[in-house]
Amino acid sequence: MQSLTNRKKVVGKKEMTWVEKLYLPAIFGGMRITLKHMFSKKTTISYPEQTREFSQIYRGMHVLKRDEKGAERCTACGLCAVACPAEAITMVAAERKKGEENLYREEKYAATYEINMLRCIFCGDCEDACPKESIFLTDRIVPSDFERNEFVYGKDKLVETLENPIDVSIRQTPEVLEFKKNKKLTHNR
Amino acid sequence: MTQFLFYFLSFVAVAAGLMVITAKNPVHSVLYLIIAFFAIAGHYILLNAQFLAIVHIIVYAGAIMVLFLSVIMLLNLNKDNEPAKSNILKLAAAVAGGLLLVTFTGTLKGTESIIASQPFDDQIGYVKALGKVLFNDFLLPFEVSALLLLSAIIGAVVLVKHDLK
Amino acid sequence: MFTPDLIFKVVLILSIFVITLVIAMYSTYGERKIAAFMQDRLGPNRAGIFGILQPLADGVKMFMKEELIPDISNKVLFILGPCLAMTTALMTSAIIPWGSNINIAGTDFSLQVTDLNIGVLYVFAVTSIGVYGIMIGGWASNNKYSLLGALRASSQMISYEIAMGLAIIALIMSTGTLSLKEISAAQAGFHWNIFVQPLGFLIFIICSFAETNRAPFDLPECETELVGGYHTEYSSMKLGFYLFAEYINMFIASAVISTLYFGGYNFPFMNSIGLSSNAVAILGVIFLFAKIFFFIFFFMWVRWTIPRFRYDQLMRLGWTVLIPLAIFNILLTGAIIFATNN
Ligand code: SF4
Ligand code: SF4
C-alpha cells in the first residue's frame, strides 16, 4: 500500500554489530544522559511556597453567584443537572415566600443544591447550561478530605458569601459583558 | 585460650552435627550443617591452616550449602510426604554407619604414634607454603584432580543438554 | 592489658563501625537525592535544610512502625535473617586498610583492624555467606514471593561469585599476594591495578553489582514481579536492617573496589610533594573516602540509568559472558607475566 505521507518508518530486527552487542557504548550513552540531567533545571514546584500558574479559565470548584443586590441567582431550573455528564448535581426546588425577595432573585429557588465533587469531572457544562448566570467554575481547588460524604458540597459551601463575592468576570468573554450592558433584555434586569 | 577454643568449637561442631540428623525439618538440618562447617573452619584456624579454613568456608558454606539450601527450599519436604523406610533399610543403614565408625576408630588409633617429623613452622598453613607443596611435591595428583573436576563439569553439561547432536 | 595498641584498635573498630553506619544512613539520602536530580526533581528537602535530616526521620519512622511477624512463619529464623544480613555486611570492613601507618608519639599504628594474609579470600568468603541472611529470611517468611526472591538471590550470588573469583585470581596473579595491605602498598603513587587489570576490573565491578543486589541486578527484590522480593513480609526495623545491609554492602563493595583496583589510600605524587608521613596518611584516608564516595555515586548512577535485567539474561550474562571472559583474562595475565619474566 502506498503511504500517504513520507513519514513512514520501517522497523525491523536487524542483526546487531559486534560493538552494539557489547552494550557498553549504549550503557555509557545512557549514563551520559542521566549525568546531564543531574545538572539541568529542575521542574519541581515546591507547592505551598510556590504555586503552579493557573490558566485564566481554570475549571475548579464551583460557586453559586448572587446578583448585585445579594439575592441568589439560581432558580432551580435543573438545566445544569441535565447538562452534567457525570450526574453530579442534585437539587430540591422551593417557592419563594413573601418577604424573601432580597434572598432569592426568582420566584422559584433551590432549597438544597448539592454537587458531588467526587463525581464531578470539572467539564464546565453546568456553567454553559445555566440561563441565570448562577453557577460558575472558579480557580479554587477542591480540598482533600478523609470522608467520602464530605465531598458532597451543599449550598453552604457553594453559594458565595456577601462579605467576599467571587469575581468570575474573567470567565466571561467581551461579547457577553457587552451583552449584559443591554438592560432592555429581561435576562439582564 | 586455645584449649578453651578447641573444646568450644568441638562442642559446637558435635552438637550441630547431632542436630543435623535429629532435626525434623530438612532446612533446619542444612542450617545446622552450616554451623558445623563453621566450627570446623574454626578448627582449621586453630591448626594455623588459614587458607584451608577460608576455602572451606567459601566452597562448603558459601557455595555447596547455598545450593543445597535452595534445592531443599524448592522441594518443600515435609514429614507427611516422606517415604516410609522399611526395617531392612534401617538395619542396613545402621550396619553401614557402624562399619564407618569402626574404620574411623581404626585409622585414628594408627595416627596416635605419629610425631611431627619437622620442627613447627608457623608459615605452614599459609598460601605460599601450600602452593609450593602443591605445585612441587604433589603436582601430578593436583593436576589429575583438576582433570577429574573438569570431566565432572562436562558430564553435568552433557546431562543437561538433551539436544546435543 | 590496656596497651596503646589495644586502645587504638578499639577506637579504630568503633570509629569504623560508626562511620559505616553513618555512611549507610546518608547513602539512603544520597540515593534519593541523586535519583531525584537525574529525573529533574528536587528529592527530599523538607526535613532540615536540603532535607539533610531525612535519614533520621526515616529511622524514626522505621522504629515506630508496627512490628509484624507472620503467624505461620518460623519465628527464630525470621528474626535471624535480617540479623545475619547485617552482620555479614559489617564483617568485611575489618580487613580493609583505611590508610597507611599513622605515627602517634613514636609508635606506628596501622589504620587497618587486622591484616589477614588471605585478605582477598576473606572478602570473598564473607560475600559468599552474605546470601544466607536473604535466604533464611525469605524462606522463614513462608511466602511464595519471598521464597522466589531468596532463590533468585542464591542462584544469582553463586553464578556471579565464580566470575568474581576468577577476576580476583587474575588480580592476585599480577600482585603476587593475597593480603589487602600488601596489595594497597604495592599500588603506591599512581601504580594502580586498574591499569594492569582493566578487563578484570570490568568483570569485578559487574559482579559486585550482582553480589550487592543492586540494579540492574536487583532481581531478588524485583517489585514488578515479586511484590517486595525476599523482604515482602518484613516490616519495621527488621525491614530497615535489610535495606541498611544493602547500603552497607554497597559501601563495603566500593571500599573493596577502591582498594583492589584504584590504589586504596594511595594518591598520585604522594611521596614527592614532601609532606610528613602522618600528613600523607591522613590525606590518604581522605583520598580513599573520596574514591569510595565516587563508587557509591557510581552504583547509584547506574541504578538510575539502566533498567533491570530479565532473569534469563542475568544468567546468560553470568555464565556465558563473564566467566569465559574472566578465564580469558587469567590466561592473558599469565601470558603477560610469562613474557615479562623471560
Ligand atoms: S463541571 Fe461538569 S461534571 Fe461538574 S457539575 Fe458541572 S457539568 Fe457536572
Ligand atoms: S444553577 Fe443555573 S442551571 Fe442550575 S438550577 Fe440554578 S439556574 Fe438552573
Coordinates of C-alpha atoms in Angstrom, one line a residue, chain C:
Chain C
M1 CA 46.4 -5.3 79.5
F2 CA 45.5 -1.9 78.0
T3 CA 48.4 -1.4 75.7
P4 CA 48.3 1.6 73.5
D5 CA 47.9 -0.8 70.6
L6 CA 44.8 -2.3 72.0
I7 CA 43.2 1.0 72.8
F8 CA 44.0 2.2 69.3
K9 CA 42.4 -0.9 67.8
V10 CA 39.3 -0.5 69.9
V11 CA 39.0 3.2 68.9
L12 CA 39.6 2.2 65.3
I13 CA 36.9 -0.5 65.3
L14 CA 34.4 1.7 66.9
S15 CA 35.0 4.6 64.5
I16 CA 34.8 2.3 61.5
F17 CA 31.6 0.9 62.8
V18 CA 30.1 4.4 63.4
I19 CA 31.4 5.7 60.1
T20 CA 30.0 2.7 58.2
L21 CA 26.6 3.2 59.8
V22 CA 26.6 7.0 59.1
I23 CA 27.6 6.5 55.5
A24 CA 25.0 3.8 55.0
M25 CA 22.4 6.2 56.5
Y26 CA 23.4 9.0 54.3
S27 CA 23.6 6.8 51.3
T28 CA 19.8 6.4 51.5
Y29 CA 19.5 10.1 51.5
G30 CA 22.1 10.4 48.7
E31 CA 20.3 7.7 46.7
R32 CA 17.0 9.6 46.8
K33 CA 18.6 12.9 46.0
I34 CA 20.6 11.5 43.1
A35 CA 17.6 9.7 41.8
A36 CA 15.6 12.9 42.0
F37 CA 18.2 15.0 40.3
M38 CA 18.6 12.5 37.5
Q39 CA 14.9 12.7 37.0
D40 CA 14.8 16.5 37.1
R41 CA 13.2 16.5 40.5
L42 CA 14.4 18.0 43.8
G43 CA 14.2 15.0 46.1
P44 CA 13.6 15.1 49.9
N45 CA 14.0 18.7 51.0
R46 CA 11.6 19.2 53.9
A47 CA 13.4 17.7 56.9
G48 CA 16.2 20.2 57.7
I49 CA 18.0 22.3 55.2
F50 CA 18.1 20.5 51.9
G51 CA 16.4 17.6 53.7
I52 CA 19.6 16.7 55.5
L53 CA 17.7 15.2 58.4
Q54 CA 15.7 12.9 56.2
P55 CA 17.6 9.8 57.2
L56 CA 16.8 10.5 60.9
A57 CA 13.1 10.9 60.0
D58 CA 13.2 7.7 58.1
G59 CA 14.9 5.9 61.0
V60 CA 12.3 7.2 63.5
K61 CA 9.6 6.1 61.1
M62 CA 11.1 2.6 60.8
F63 CA 11.2 2.3 64.6
M64 CA 7.7 3.5 65.1
K65 CA 6.2 1.1 62.6
E66 CA 4.3 -1.9 63.7
E67 CA 6.3 -5.0 64.1
L68 CA 4.7 -7.8 62.2
I69 CA 5.8 -11.5 62.4
P70 CA 3.6 -13.7 60.3
D71 CA 1.8 -16.4 62.2
I72 CA 2.8 -19.3 60.1
S73 CA 6.4 -18.2 59.7
N74 CA 9.3 -19.7 61.5
K75 CA 9.9 -17.0 64.2
V76 CA 13.5 -17.7 65.1
L77 CA 14.7 -17.9 61.5
F78 CA 12.5 -14.9 60.6
I79 CA 14.4 -12.8 63.1
L80 CA 17.7 -14.4 62.3
G81 CA 17.5 -13.4 58.6
P82 CA 18.0 -9.6 58.9
C83 CA 20.5 -10.0 61.7
L84 CA 22.7 -12.3 59.5
A85 CA 22.3 -9.9 56.6
M86 CA 23.5 -7.0 58.8
T87 CA 26.4 -9.0 60.4
T88 CA 27.8 -10.3 57.2
A89 CA 27.5 -6.8 55.7
L90 CA 29.6 -5.3 58.5
M91 CA 32.2 -8.1 58.7
T92 CA 34.3 -7.1 55.7
S93 CA 35.3 -3.7 57.0
A94 CA 37.6 -5.5 59.4
I95 CA 40.3 -6.1 56.9
I96 CA 40.2 -3.1 54.6
P97 CA 43.3 -0.9 55.0
W98 CA 41.7 2.5 55.6
G99 CA 45.1 4.2 55.5
S100 CA 48.8 3.6 55.8
N101 CA 50.5 3.7 59.2
I102 CA 50.0 6.7 61.4
N103 CA 52.6 7.7 63.9
I104 CA 51.4 8.8 67.4
A105 CA 54.1 9.6 70.0
G106 CA 56.8 7.5 68.3
T107 CA 54.7 4.3 67.7
D108 CA 53.3 3.3 64.4
F109 CA 49.7 2.3 64.3
S110 CA 48.1 0.6 61.3
L111 CA 44.8 2.0 60.1
Q112 CA 43.6 -1.5 59.5
V113 CA 41.9 -3.6 62.1
T114 CA 43.6 -6.8 61.1
D115 CA 45.8 -7.8 58.2
L116 CA 45.0 -11.3 57.1
N117 CA 47.5 -13.0 54.8
I118 CA 44.4 -14.3 52.9
G119 CA 42.6 -11.0 52.9
V120 CA 41.1 -11.2 49.5
L121 CA 39.8 -14.7 50.1
Y122 CA 38.2 -13.4 53.4
V123 CA 36.3 -10.8 51.4
F124 CA 35.2 -13.4 49.1
A125 CA 34.1 -15.8 51.8
V126 CA 32.1 -13.1 53.6
T127 CA 30.3 -12.2 50.4
S128 CA 29.6 -15.8 49.7
I129 CA 27.9 -16.3 53.1
G130 CA 26.2 -13.0 52.9
V131 CA 23.4 -14.6 50.9
Y132 CA 22.3 -16.6 53.9
G133 CA 20.6 -13.6 55.5
I134 CA 18.4 -13.2 52.5
M135 CA 17.8 -16.9 52.0
I136 CA 16.9 -17.6 55.6
G137 CA 14.7 -14.6 55.8
G138 CA 13.0 -15.4 52.5
W139 CA 12.3 -18.9 53.5
A140 CA 11.2 -18.2 57.0
S141 CA 8.6 -15.7 55.8
N142 CA 6.6 -18.7 54.4
N143 CA 5.5 -16.6 51.4
K144 CA 5.9 -17.6 47.8
Y145 CA 7.3 -14.2 46.7
S146 CA 9.8 -14.2 49.5
L147 CA 10.9 -17.7 48.6
L148 CA 11.3 -16.8 45.0
G149 CA 13.3 -13.8 45.9
A150 CA 15.5 -15.9 48.1
L151 CA 16.0 -18.5 45.4
R152 CA 16.9 -15.8 42.9
A153 CA 19.3 -14.3 45.4
S154 CA 21.1 -17.6 46.0
S155 CA 21.4 -18.6 42.3
Q156 CA 22.5 -15.1 41.3
M157 CA 25.1 -15.0 44.0
I158 CA 26.6 -18.4 43.2
S159 CA 26.7 -17.6 39.5
Y160 CA 28.4 -14.3 39.8
E161 CA 30.7 -15.4 42.6
I162 CA 32.5 -17.6 40.1
A163 CA 33.3 -14.8 37.7
M164 CA 34.2 -12.6 40.6
G165 CA 36.6 -15.2 41.9
L166 CA 38.2 -15.7 38.6
A167 CA 38.7 -11.9 38.2
I168 CA 40.3 -11.8 41.6
I169 CA 42.6 -14.7 40.6
A170 CA 43.9 -12.7 37.7
L171 CA 44.5 -9.8 40.1
I172 CA 46.3 -12.0 42.6
M173 CA 48.5 -13.3 39.8
S174 CA 49.7 -9.8 38.9
T175 CA 50.1 -8.6 42.5
G176 CA 51.5 -11.8 43.9
T177 CA 49.9 -11.5 47.3
L178 CA 46.5 -12.1 49.0
S179 CA 46.9 -9.5 51.7
L180 CA 45.0 -6.4 51.2
K181 CA 47.6 -4.4 53.0
E182 CA 50.3 -5.5 50.6
I183 CA 48.1 -5.0 47.6
S184 CA 47.4 -1.5 48.7
A185 CA 51.1 -0.8 49.5
A186 CA 52.1 -2.1 46.1
Q187 CA 50.0 0.5 44.4
A188 CA 51.8 3.4 45.9
G189 CA 51.6 6.6 43.9
F190 CA 49.8 6.0 40.7
H191 CA 50.6 2.3 40.0
W192 CA 47.0 1.4 40.4
N193 CA 45.8 -2.0 39.5
I194 CA 43.2 -0.7 37.1
F195 CA 46.0 -0.1 34.6
V196 CA 47.2 -3.6 35.0
Q197 CA 43.8 -5.3 35.0
P198 CA 41.3 -3.3 33.1
L199 CA 39.3 -6.3 32.0
G200 CA 39.4 -7.8 35.4
F201 CA 38.1 -4.6 36.9
L202 CA 35.2 -4.6 34.5
I203 CA 34.3 -8.1 35.4
F204 CA 34.7 -7.4 39.1
I205 CA 32.5 -4.3 39.1
I206 CA 29.8 -6.0 37.2
C207 CA 29.9 -8.9 39.6
S208 CA 29.9 -6.6 42.6
F209 CA 26.7 -5.1 41.3
A210 CA 25.2 -8.6 41.2
E211 CA 26.6 -9.5 44.6
T212 CA 25.2 -6.4 46.3
N213 CA 21.8 -7.0 44.6
R214 CA 21.9 -3.5 43.1
A215 CA 20.1 -2.5 40.0
P216 CA 20.4 -3.7 37.2
F217 CA 20.8 -7.0 39.0
D218 CA 18.2 -6.4 41.8
L219 CA 16.1 -9.3 40.8
P220 CA 15.7 -10.7 44.4
E221 CA 13.6 -7.7 45.3
C222 CA 12.1 -7.0 41.9
E223 CA 8.9 -5.2 42.7
T224 CA 7.3 -5.7 39.3
E225 CA 7.4 -9.4 39.7
L226 CA 7.8 -10.3 43.3
V227 CA 6.0 -7.6 45.3
G228 CA 8.9 -6.9 47.6
G229 CA 11.0 -9.9 47.0
Y230 CA 12.6 -11.6 50.0
H231 CA 11.5 -8.9 52.4
T232 CA 7.9 -8.9 51.4
E233 CA 6.8 -10.0 54.9
Y234 CA 9.1 -7.7 56.8
S235 CA 8.2 -4.5 58.5
S236 CA 9.6 -2.0 60.9
M237 CA 13.3 -2.2 61.9
K238 CA 13.7 -5.7 60.5
L239 CA 13.0 -4.4 57.1
G240 CA 15.2 -1.5 58.0
F241 CA 18.0 -3.9 58.7
Y242 CA 17.7 -5.5 55.2
L243 CA 17.7 -2.1 53.5
F244 CA 20.5 -0.9 55.7
A245 CA 22.5 -4.0 54.9
E246 CA 22.2 -3.3 51.2
Y247 CA 23.7 0.1 51.6
I248 CA 26.4 -1.1 53.9
N249 CA 27.2 -3.7 51.3
M250 CA 27.4 -1.0 48.7
F251 CA 29.8 1.0 50.8
I252 CA 32.0 -2.0 51.5
A253 CA 31.9 -3.1 47.9
S254 CA 33.1 0.4 46.9
A255 CA 35.8 0.2 49.5
V256 CA 37.0 -3.1 48.2
I257 CA 36.9 -1.9 44.6
S258 CA 38.9 1.2 45.5
T259 CA 41.4 -0.9 47.5
L260 CA 41.9 -3.6 44.9
Y261 CA 41.9 -1.6 41.7
F262 CA 42.1 2.1 42.5
G263 CA 45.1 2.2 44.8
G264 CA 43.3 2.3 48.1
Y265 CA 44.7 5.1 50.2
N266 CA 47.4 5.9 47.6
F267 CA 47.2 9.0 45.5
P268 CA 49.4 10.4 42.7
F269 CA 52.6 12.2 43.8
M270 CA 52.1 11.2 47.4
N271 CA 55.8 10.8 48.1
S272 CA 57.1 13.6 46.0
I273 CA 55.2 16.6 47.5
G274 CA 57.3 16.5 50.6
L275 CA 54.7 16.1 53.4
S276 CA 55.3 14.4 56.7
S277 CA 54.3 10.7 56.7
N278 CA 51.4 11.5 59.1
A279 CA 50.0 14.1 56.7
V280 CA 50.3 11.7 53.8
A281 CA 48.5 9.1 55.9
I282 CA 45.6 11.4 56.7
L283 CA 45.4 12.7 53.1
G284 CA 45.4 9.0 52.1
V285 CA 42.4 8.3 54.2
I286 CA 40.6 11.3 52.6
F287 CA 41.5 10.1 49.2
L288 CA 40.3 6.6 49.9
F289 CA 37.0 8.0 51.1
A290 CA 36.8 10.2 48.0
K291 CA 37.2 7.1 45.9
I292 CA 34.6 5.3 47.9
F293 CA 32.1 8.1 47.5
F294 CA 32.7 8.2 43.9
F295 CA 31.9 4.5 43.6
I296 CA 28.8 4.8 45.8
F297 CA 27.7 7.5 43.4
F298 CA 28.6 5.3 40.5
F299 CA 26.4 2.5 41.9
M300 CA 23.5 4.9 42.2
W301 CA 24.2 6.4 38.8
V302 CA 24.0 3.0 37.2
R303 CA 20.9 2.2 39.1
W304 CA 19.0 5.2 37.9
T305 CA 20.2 4.7 34.3
I306 CA 19.9 1.0 33.4
P307 CA 16.7 -1.0 33.6
R308 CA 16.6 -4.3 35.3
F309 CA 17.7 -7.4 33.6
R310 CA 15.4 -10.3 32.9
Y311 CA 16.3 -13.4 34.8
D312 CA 17.5 -15.5 31.9
Q313 CA 19.5 -12.5 30.6
L314 CA 21.1 -12.3 34.0
M315 CA 22.1 -16.0 34.0
R316 CA 23.3 -15.8 30.4
L317 CA 25.4 -12.8 31.1
G318 CA 26.9 -14.5 34.2
W319 CA 27.7 -17.9 32.7
T320 CA 28.3 -17.4 29.0
V321 CA 29.9 -14.0 29.0
L322 CA 31.6 -13.1 32.3
I323 CA 33.0 -16.5 33.2
P324 CA 34.7 -17.1 29.8
L325 CA 35.9 -13.5 29.8
A326 CA 37.4 -14.0 33.2
I327 CA 39.1 -17.2 32.2
F328 CA 40.5 -15.4 29.1
N329 CA 41.7 -12.6 31.4
I330 CA 43.5 -15.2 33.6
L331 CA 45.2 -16.7 30.5
L332 CA 46.1 -13.2 29.2
T333 CA 47.6 -12.2 32.6
G334 CA 49.5 -15.5 32.8
A335 CA 50.9 -15.0 29.3
I336 CA 52.0 -11.4 30.0
I337 CA 53.6 -12.4 33.3
F338 CA 55.4 -15.3 31.5
A339 CA 56.6 -12.9 28.7
T340 CA 57.8 -10.2 31.1
N341 CA 59.6 -12.7 33.3
N342 CA 61.6 -14.2 30.5

